[in-house]
One Martini backbone bead per residue (centre of mass of N, CA, C, O) as a GRO file, in nm:
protein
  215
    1UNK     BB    1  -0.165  -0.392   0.590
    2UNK     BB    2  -0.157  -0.712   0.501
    3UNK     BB    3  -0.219  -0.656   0.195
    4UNK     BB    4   0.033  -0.469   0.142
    5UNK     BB    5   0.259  -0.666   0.251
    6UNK     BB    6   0.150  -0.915   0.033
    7UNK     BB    7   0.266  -0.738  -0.230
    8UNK     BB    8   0.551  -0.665  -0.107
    9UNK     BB    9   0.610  -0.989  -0.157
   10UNK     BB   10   0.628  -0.963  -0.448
   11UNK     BB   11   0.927  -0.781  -0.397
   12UNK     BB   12   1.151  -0.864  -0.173
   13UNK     BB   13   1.260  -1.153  -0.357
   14UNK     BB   14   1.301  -0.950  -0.626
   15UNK     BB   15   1.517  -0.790  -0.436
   16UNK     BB   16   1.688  -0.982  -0.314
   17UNK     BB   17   1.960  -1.044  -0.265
   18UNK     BB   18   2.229  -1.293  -0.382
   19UNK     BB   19   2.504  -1.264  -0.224
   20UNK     BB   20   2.836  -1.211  -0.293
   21UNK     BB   21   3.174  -1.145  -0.175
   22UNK     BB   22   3.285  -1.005  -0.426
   23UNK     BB   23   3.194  -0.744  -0.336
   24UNK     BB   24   3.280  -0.427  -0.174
   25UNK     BB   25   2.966  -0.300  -0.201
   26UNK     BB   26   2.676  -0.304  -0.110
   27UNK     BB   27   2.561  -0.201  -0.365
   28UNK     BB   28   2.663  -0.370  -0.519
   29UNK     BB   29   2.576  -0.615  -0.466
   30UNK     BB   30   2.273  -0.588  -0.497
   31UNK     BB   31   2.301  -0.510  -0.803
   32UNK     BB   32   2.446  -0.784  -0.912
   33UNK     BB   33   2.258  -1.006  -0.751
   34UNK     BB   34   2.005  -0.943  -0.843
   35UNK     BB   35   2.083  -1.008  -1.175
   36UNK     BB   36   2.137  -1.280  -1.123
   37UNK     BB   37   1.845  -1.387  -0.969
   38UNK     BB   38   1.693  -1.315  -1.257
   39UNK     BB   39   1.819  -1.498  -1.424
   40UNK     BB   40   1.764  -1.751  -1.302
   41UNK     BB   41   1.467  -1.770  -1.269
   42UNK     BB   42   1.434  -1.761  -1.540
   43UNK     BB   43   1.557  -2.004  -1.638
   44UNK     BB   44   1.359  -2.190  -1.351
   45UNK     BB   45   1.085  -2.143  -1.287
   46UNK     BB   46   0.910  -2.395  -1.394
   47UNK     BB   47   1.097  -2.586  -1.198
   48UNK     BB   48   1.013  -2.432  -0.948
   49UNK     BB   49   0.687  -2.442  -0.999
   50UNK     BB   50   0.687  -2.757  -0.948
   51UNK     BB   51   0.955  -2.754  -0.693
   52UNK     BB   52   0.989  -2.532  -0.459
   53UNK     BB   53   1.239  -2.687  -0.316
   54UNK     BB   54   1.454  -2.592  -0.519
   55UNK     BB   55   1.427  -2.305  -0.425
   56UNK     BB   56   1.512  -2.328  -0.149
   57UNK     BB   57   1.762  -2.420  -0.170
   58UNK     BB   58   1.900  -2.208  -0.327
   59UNK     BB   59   1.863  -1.977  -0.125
   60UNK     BB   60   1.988  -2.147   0.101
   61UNK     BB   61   2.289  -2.126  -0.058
   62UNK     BB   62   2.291  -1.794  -0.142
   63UNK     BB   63   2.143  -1.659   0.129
   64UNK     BB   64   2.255  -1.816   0.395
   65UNK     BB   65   2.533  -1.676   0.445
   66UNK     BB   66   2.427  -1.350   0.416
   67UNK     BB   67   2.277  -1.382   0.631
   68UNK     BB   68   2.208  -1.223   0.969
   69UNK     BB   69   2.101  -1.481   1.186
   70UNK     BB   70   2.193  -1.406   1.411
   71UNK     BB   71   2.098  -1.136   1.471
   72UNK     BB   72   1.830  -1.157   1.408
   73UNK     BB   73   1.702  -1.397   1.603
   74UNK     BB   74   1.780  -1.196   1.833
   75UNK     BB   75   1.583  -0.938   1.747
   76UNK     BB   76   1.321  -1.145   1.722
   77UNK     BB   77   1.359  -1.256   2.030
   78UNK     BB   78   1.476  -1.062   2.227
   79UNK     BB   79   1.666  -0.982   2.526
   80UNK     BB   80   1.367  -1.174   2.698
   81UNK     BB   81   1.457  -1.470   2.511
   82UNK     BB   82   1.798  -1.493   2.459
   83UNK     BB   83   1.893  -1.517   2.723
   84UNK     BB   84   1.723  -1.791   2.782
   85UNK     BB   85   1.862  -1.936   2.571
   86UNK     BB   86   2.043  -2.137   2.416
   87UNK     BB   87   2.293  -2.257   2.176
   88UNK     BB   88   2.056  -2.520   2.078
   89UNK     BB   89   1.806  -2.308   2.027
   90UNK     BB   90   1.922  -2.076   1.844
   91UNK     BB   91   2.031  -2.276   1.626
   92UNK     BB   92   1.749  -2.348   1.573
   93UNK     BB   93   1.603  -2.069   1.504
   94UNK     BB   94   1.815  -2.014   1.257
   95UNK     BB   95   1.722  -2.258   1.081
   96UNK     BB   96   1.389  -2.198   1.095
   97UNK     BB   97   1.395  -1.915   0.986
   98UNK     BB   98   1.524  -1.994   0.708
   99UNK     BB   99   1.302  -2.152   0.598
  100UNK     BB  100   1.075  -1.990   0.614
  101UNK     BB  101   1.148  -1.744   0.472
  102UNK     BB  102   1.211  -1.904   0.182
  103UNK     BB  103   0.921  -2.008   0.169
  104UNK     BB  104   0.776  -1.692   0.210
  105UNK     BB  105   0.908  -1.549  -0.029
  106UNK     BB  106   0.952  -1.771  -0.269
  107UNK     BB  107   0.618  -1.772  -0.320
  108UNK     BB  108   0.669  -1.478  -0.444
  109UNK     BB  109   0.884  -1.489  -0.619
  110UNK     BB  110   0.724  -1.689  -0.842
  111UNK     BB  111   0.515  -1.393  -0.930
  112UNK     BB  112   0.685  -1.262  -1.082
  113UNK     BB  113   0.768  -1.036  -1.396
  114UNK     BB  114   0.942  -0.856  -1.466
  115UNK     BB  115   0.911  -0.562  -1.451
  116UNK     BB  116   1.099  -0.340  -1.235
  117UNK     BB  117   1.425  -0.234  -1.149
  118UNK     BB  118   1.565   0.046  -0.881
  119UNK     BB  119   1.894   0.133  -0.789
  120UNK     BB  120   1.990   0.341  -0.595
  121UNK     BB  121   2.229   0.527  -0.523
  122UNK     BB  122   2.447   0.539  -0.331
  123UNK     BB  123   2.563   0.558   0.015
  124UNK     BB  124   2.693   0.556   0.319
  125UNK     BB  125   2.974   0.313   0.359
  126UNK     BB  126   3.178   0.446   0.633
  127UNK     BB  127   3.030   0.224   0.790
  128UNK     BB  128   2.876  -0.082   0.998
  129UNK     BB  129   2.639   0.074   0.820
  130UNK     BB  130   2.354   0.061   0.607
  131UNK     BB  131   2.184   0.154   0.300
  132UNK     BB  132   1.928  -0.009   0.033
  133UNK     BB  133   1.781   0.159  -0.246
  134UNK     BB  134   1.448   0.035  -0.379
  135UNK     BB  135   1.261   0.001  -0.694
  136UNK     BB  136   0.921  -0.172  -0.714
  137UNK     BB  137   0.732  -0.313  -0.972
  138UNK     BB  138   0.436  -0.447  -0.973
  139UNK     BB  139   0.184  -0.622  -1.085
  140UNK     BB  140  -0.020  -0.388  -1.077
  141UNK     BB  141   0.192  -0.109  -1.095
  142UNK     BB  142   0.315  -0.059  -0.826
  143UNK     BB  143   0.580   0.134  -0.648
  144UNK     BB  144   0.760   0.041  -0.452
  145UNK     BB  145   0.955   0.056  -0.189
  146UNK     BB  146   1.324  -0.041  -0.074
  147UNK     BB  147   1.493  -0.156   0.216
  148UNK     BB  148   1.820  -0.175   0.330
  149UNK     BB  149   1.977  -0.317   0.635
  150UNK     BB  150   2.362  -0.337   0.651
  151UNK     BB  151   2.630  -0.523   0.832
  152UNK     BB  152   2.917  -0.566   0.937
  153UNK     BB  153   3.062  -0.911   0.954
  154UNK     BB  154   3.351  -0.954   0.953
  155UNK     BB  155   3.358  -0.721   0.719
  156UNK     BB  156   3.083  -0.831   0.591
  157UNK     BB  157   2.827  -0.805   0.455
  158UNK     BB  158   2.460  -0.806   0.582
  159UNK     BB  159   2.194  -0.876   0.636
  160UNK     BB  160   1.880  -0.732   0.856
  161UNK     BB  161   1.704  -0.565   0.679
  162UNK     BB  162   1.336  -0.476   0.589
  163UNK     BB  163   1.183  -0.244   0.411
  164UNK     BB  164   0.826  -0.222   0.271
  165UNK     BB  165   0.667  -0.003   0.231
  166UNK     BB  166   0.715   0.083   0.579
  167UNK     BB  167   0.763  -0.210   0.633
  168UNK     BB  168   0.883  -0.379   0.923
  169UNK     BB  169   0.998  -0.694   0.945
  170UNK     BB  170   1.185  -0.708   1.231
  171UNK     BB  171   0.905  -0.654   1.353
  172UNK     BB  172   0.675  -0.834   1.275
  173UNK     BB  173   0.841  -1.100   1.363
  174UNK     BB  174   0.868  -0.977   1.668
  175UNK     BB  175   0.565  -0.982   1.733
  176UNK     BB  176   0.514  -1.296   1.647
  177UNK     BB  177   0.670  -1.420   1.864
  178UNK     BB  178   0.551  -1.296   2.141
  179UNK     BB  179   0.318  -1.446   2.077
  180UNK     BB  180   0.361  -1.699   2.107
  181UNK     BB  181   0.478  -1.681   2.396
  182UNK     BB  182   0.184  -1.626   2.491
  183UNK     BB  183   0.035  -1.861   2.396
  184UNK     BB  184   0.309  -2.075   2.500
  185UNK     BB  185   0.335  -2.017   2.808
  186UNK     BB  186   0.673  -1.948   2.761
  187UNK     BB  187   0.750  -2.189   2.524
  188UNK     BB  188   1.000  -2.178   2.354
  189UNK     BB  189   1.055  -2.465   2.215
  190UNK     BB  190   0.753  -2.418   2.095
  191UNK     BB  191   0.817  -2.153   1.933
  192UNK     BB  192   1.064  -2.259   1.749
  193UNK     BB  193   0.958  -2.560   1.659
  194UNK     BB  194   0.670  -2.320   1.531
  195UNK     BB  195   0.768  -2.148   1.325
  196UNK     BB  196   0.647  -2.283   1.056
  197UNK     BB  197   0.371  -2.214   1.128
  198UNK     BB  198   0.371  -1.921   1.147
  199UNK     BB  199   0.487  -1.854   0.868
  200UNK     BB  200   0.190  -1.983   0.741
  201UNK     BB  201   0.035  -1.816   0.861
  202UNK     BB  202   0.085  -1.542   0.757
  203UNK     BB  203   0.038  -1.627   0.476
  204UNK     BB  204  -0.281  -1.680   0.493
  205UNK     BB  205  -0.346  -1.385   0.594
  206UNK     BB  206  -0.257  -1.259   0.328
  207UNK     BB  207  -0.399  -1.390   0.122
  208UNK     BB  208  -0.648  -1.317   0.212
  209UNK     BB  209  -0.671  -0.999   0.230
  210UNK     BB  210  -0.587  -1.057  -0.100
  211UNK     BB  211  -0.791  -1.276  -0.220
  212UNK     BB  212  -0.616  -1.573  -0.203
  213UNK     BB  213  -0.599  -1.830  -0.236
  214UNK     BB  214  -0.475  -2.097  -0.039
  215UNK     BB  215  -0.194  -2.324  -0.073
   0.00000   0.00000   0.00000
């Protein structure tokens, strides 16, 4: 399974939409904030391959507002451990979240190489729930299932969650918190403050599964 994610890490935020929300429907966000994303890519690739921190920085003015981060936050920590958490643990966690994340598909985003990417017909948006699927072909030449999972928040569309390939991004991650907290007998502030430390692990034995020297 680790494999598979590995492969689908390298399609994930080749199709994250870097949404503005000038854009009236999930789907328009979707496709037209796409190809702006691939389009600066490409022009920037070989810039942001020099210094890949100039890539988290853009990824995080661009998809950081847009990303339902307090929810997702909340969701990953599940209420046996947010309820137990401050505002200023909370905000911590949003923000070191939001760094590990860019971070770890950000280095899976500079292998892309426009292979192509096709967003499905919108579907019922009719609704403060949606979903936005895409099909993306990989390096290998195989091509992923993507869904998107977005939510209305104050009116505005939010991303909430990635399956990618049949993975479950938000159960993943959520996964991996509950284990840090047992590992750190059940220290928040500890598991908090460690979270780019699991982002980095994980990123390790995925490039391991996938036989890539670790980086």
């Amino acid at each position: 399974m680790i494999s598979t994610l590995r492969r689908g890490l390298l399609v994930l935020l080749a199709a994250l939409p870097l949404m503005a929300n000038a854009a009236g429907s999930a789907h328009e966000l979707v496709q037209d904030t796409t190809n702006k994303m691939l389009a600066d890519l490409s022009a920037n690739k070989e810039k942001y391959k020099q210094d890949p921190s100039q890539f988290y920085n853009a990824l995080n003015t661009i998809v950081g507002p847009v990303v339902d981060a307090e929810g997702i936050s909340r969701s990953i920590m599940t209420v046996k451990y947010s309820r137990k958490a401050t505002p200023a643990q909370m905000q911590t966690f949003q923000e070191n979240f939001k760094k590990g994340l860019f971070q770890f598909y950000g280095n899976a985003l500079l292998e892309y190489n426009n292979q192509g990417i096709t967003v499905a017909p919108a579907g019922d948006e009719s609704g403060d729930r949606t979903s936005v699927n895409m099909s993306v072909k990989g390096n290998n030449g195989a091509v992923y299932p993507v869904q998107y999972t977005l939510e209305k928040v104050n009116g505005e569309w939010k991303l909430r969650n990635v399956i990618i390939n049949g993975i479950n991004i938000g159960k993943l991650f959520r996964d991996q918190f509950a284990d840090a907290m047992q590992r750190n007998g059940n220290d928040l502030d500890k598991t908090i403050n460690g979270w780019a430390g699991e982002v980095a692990k994980a990123k390790e034995e995925t490039d391991k599964a996938a036989g890539k020297p670790a980086q």
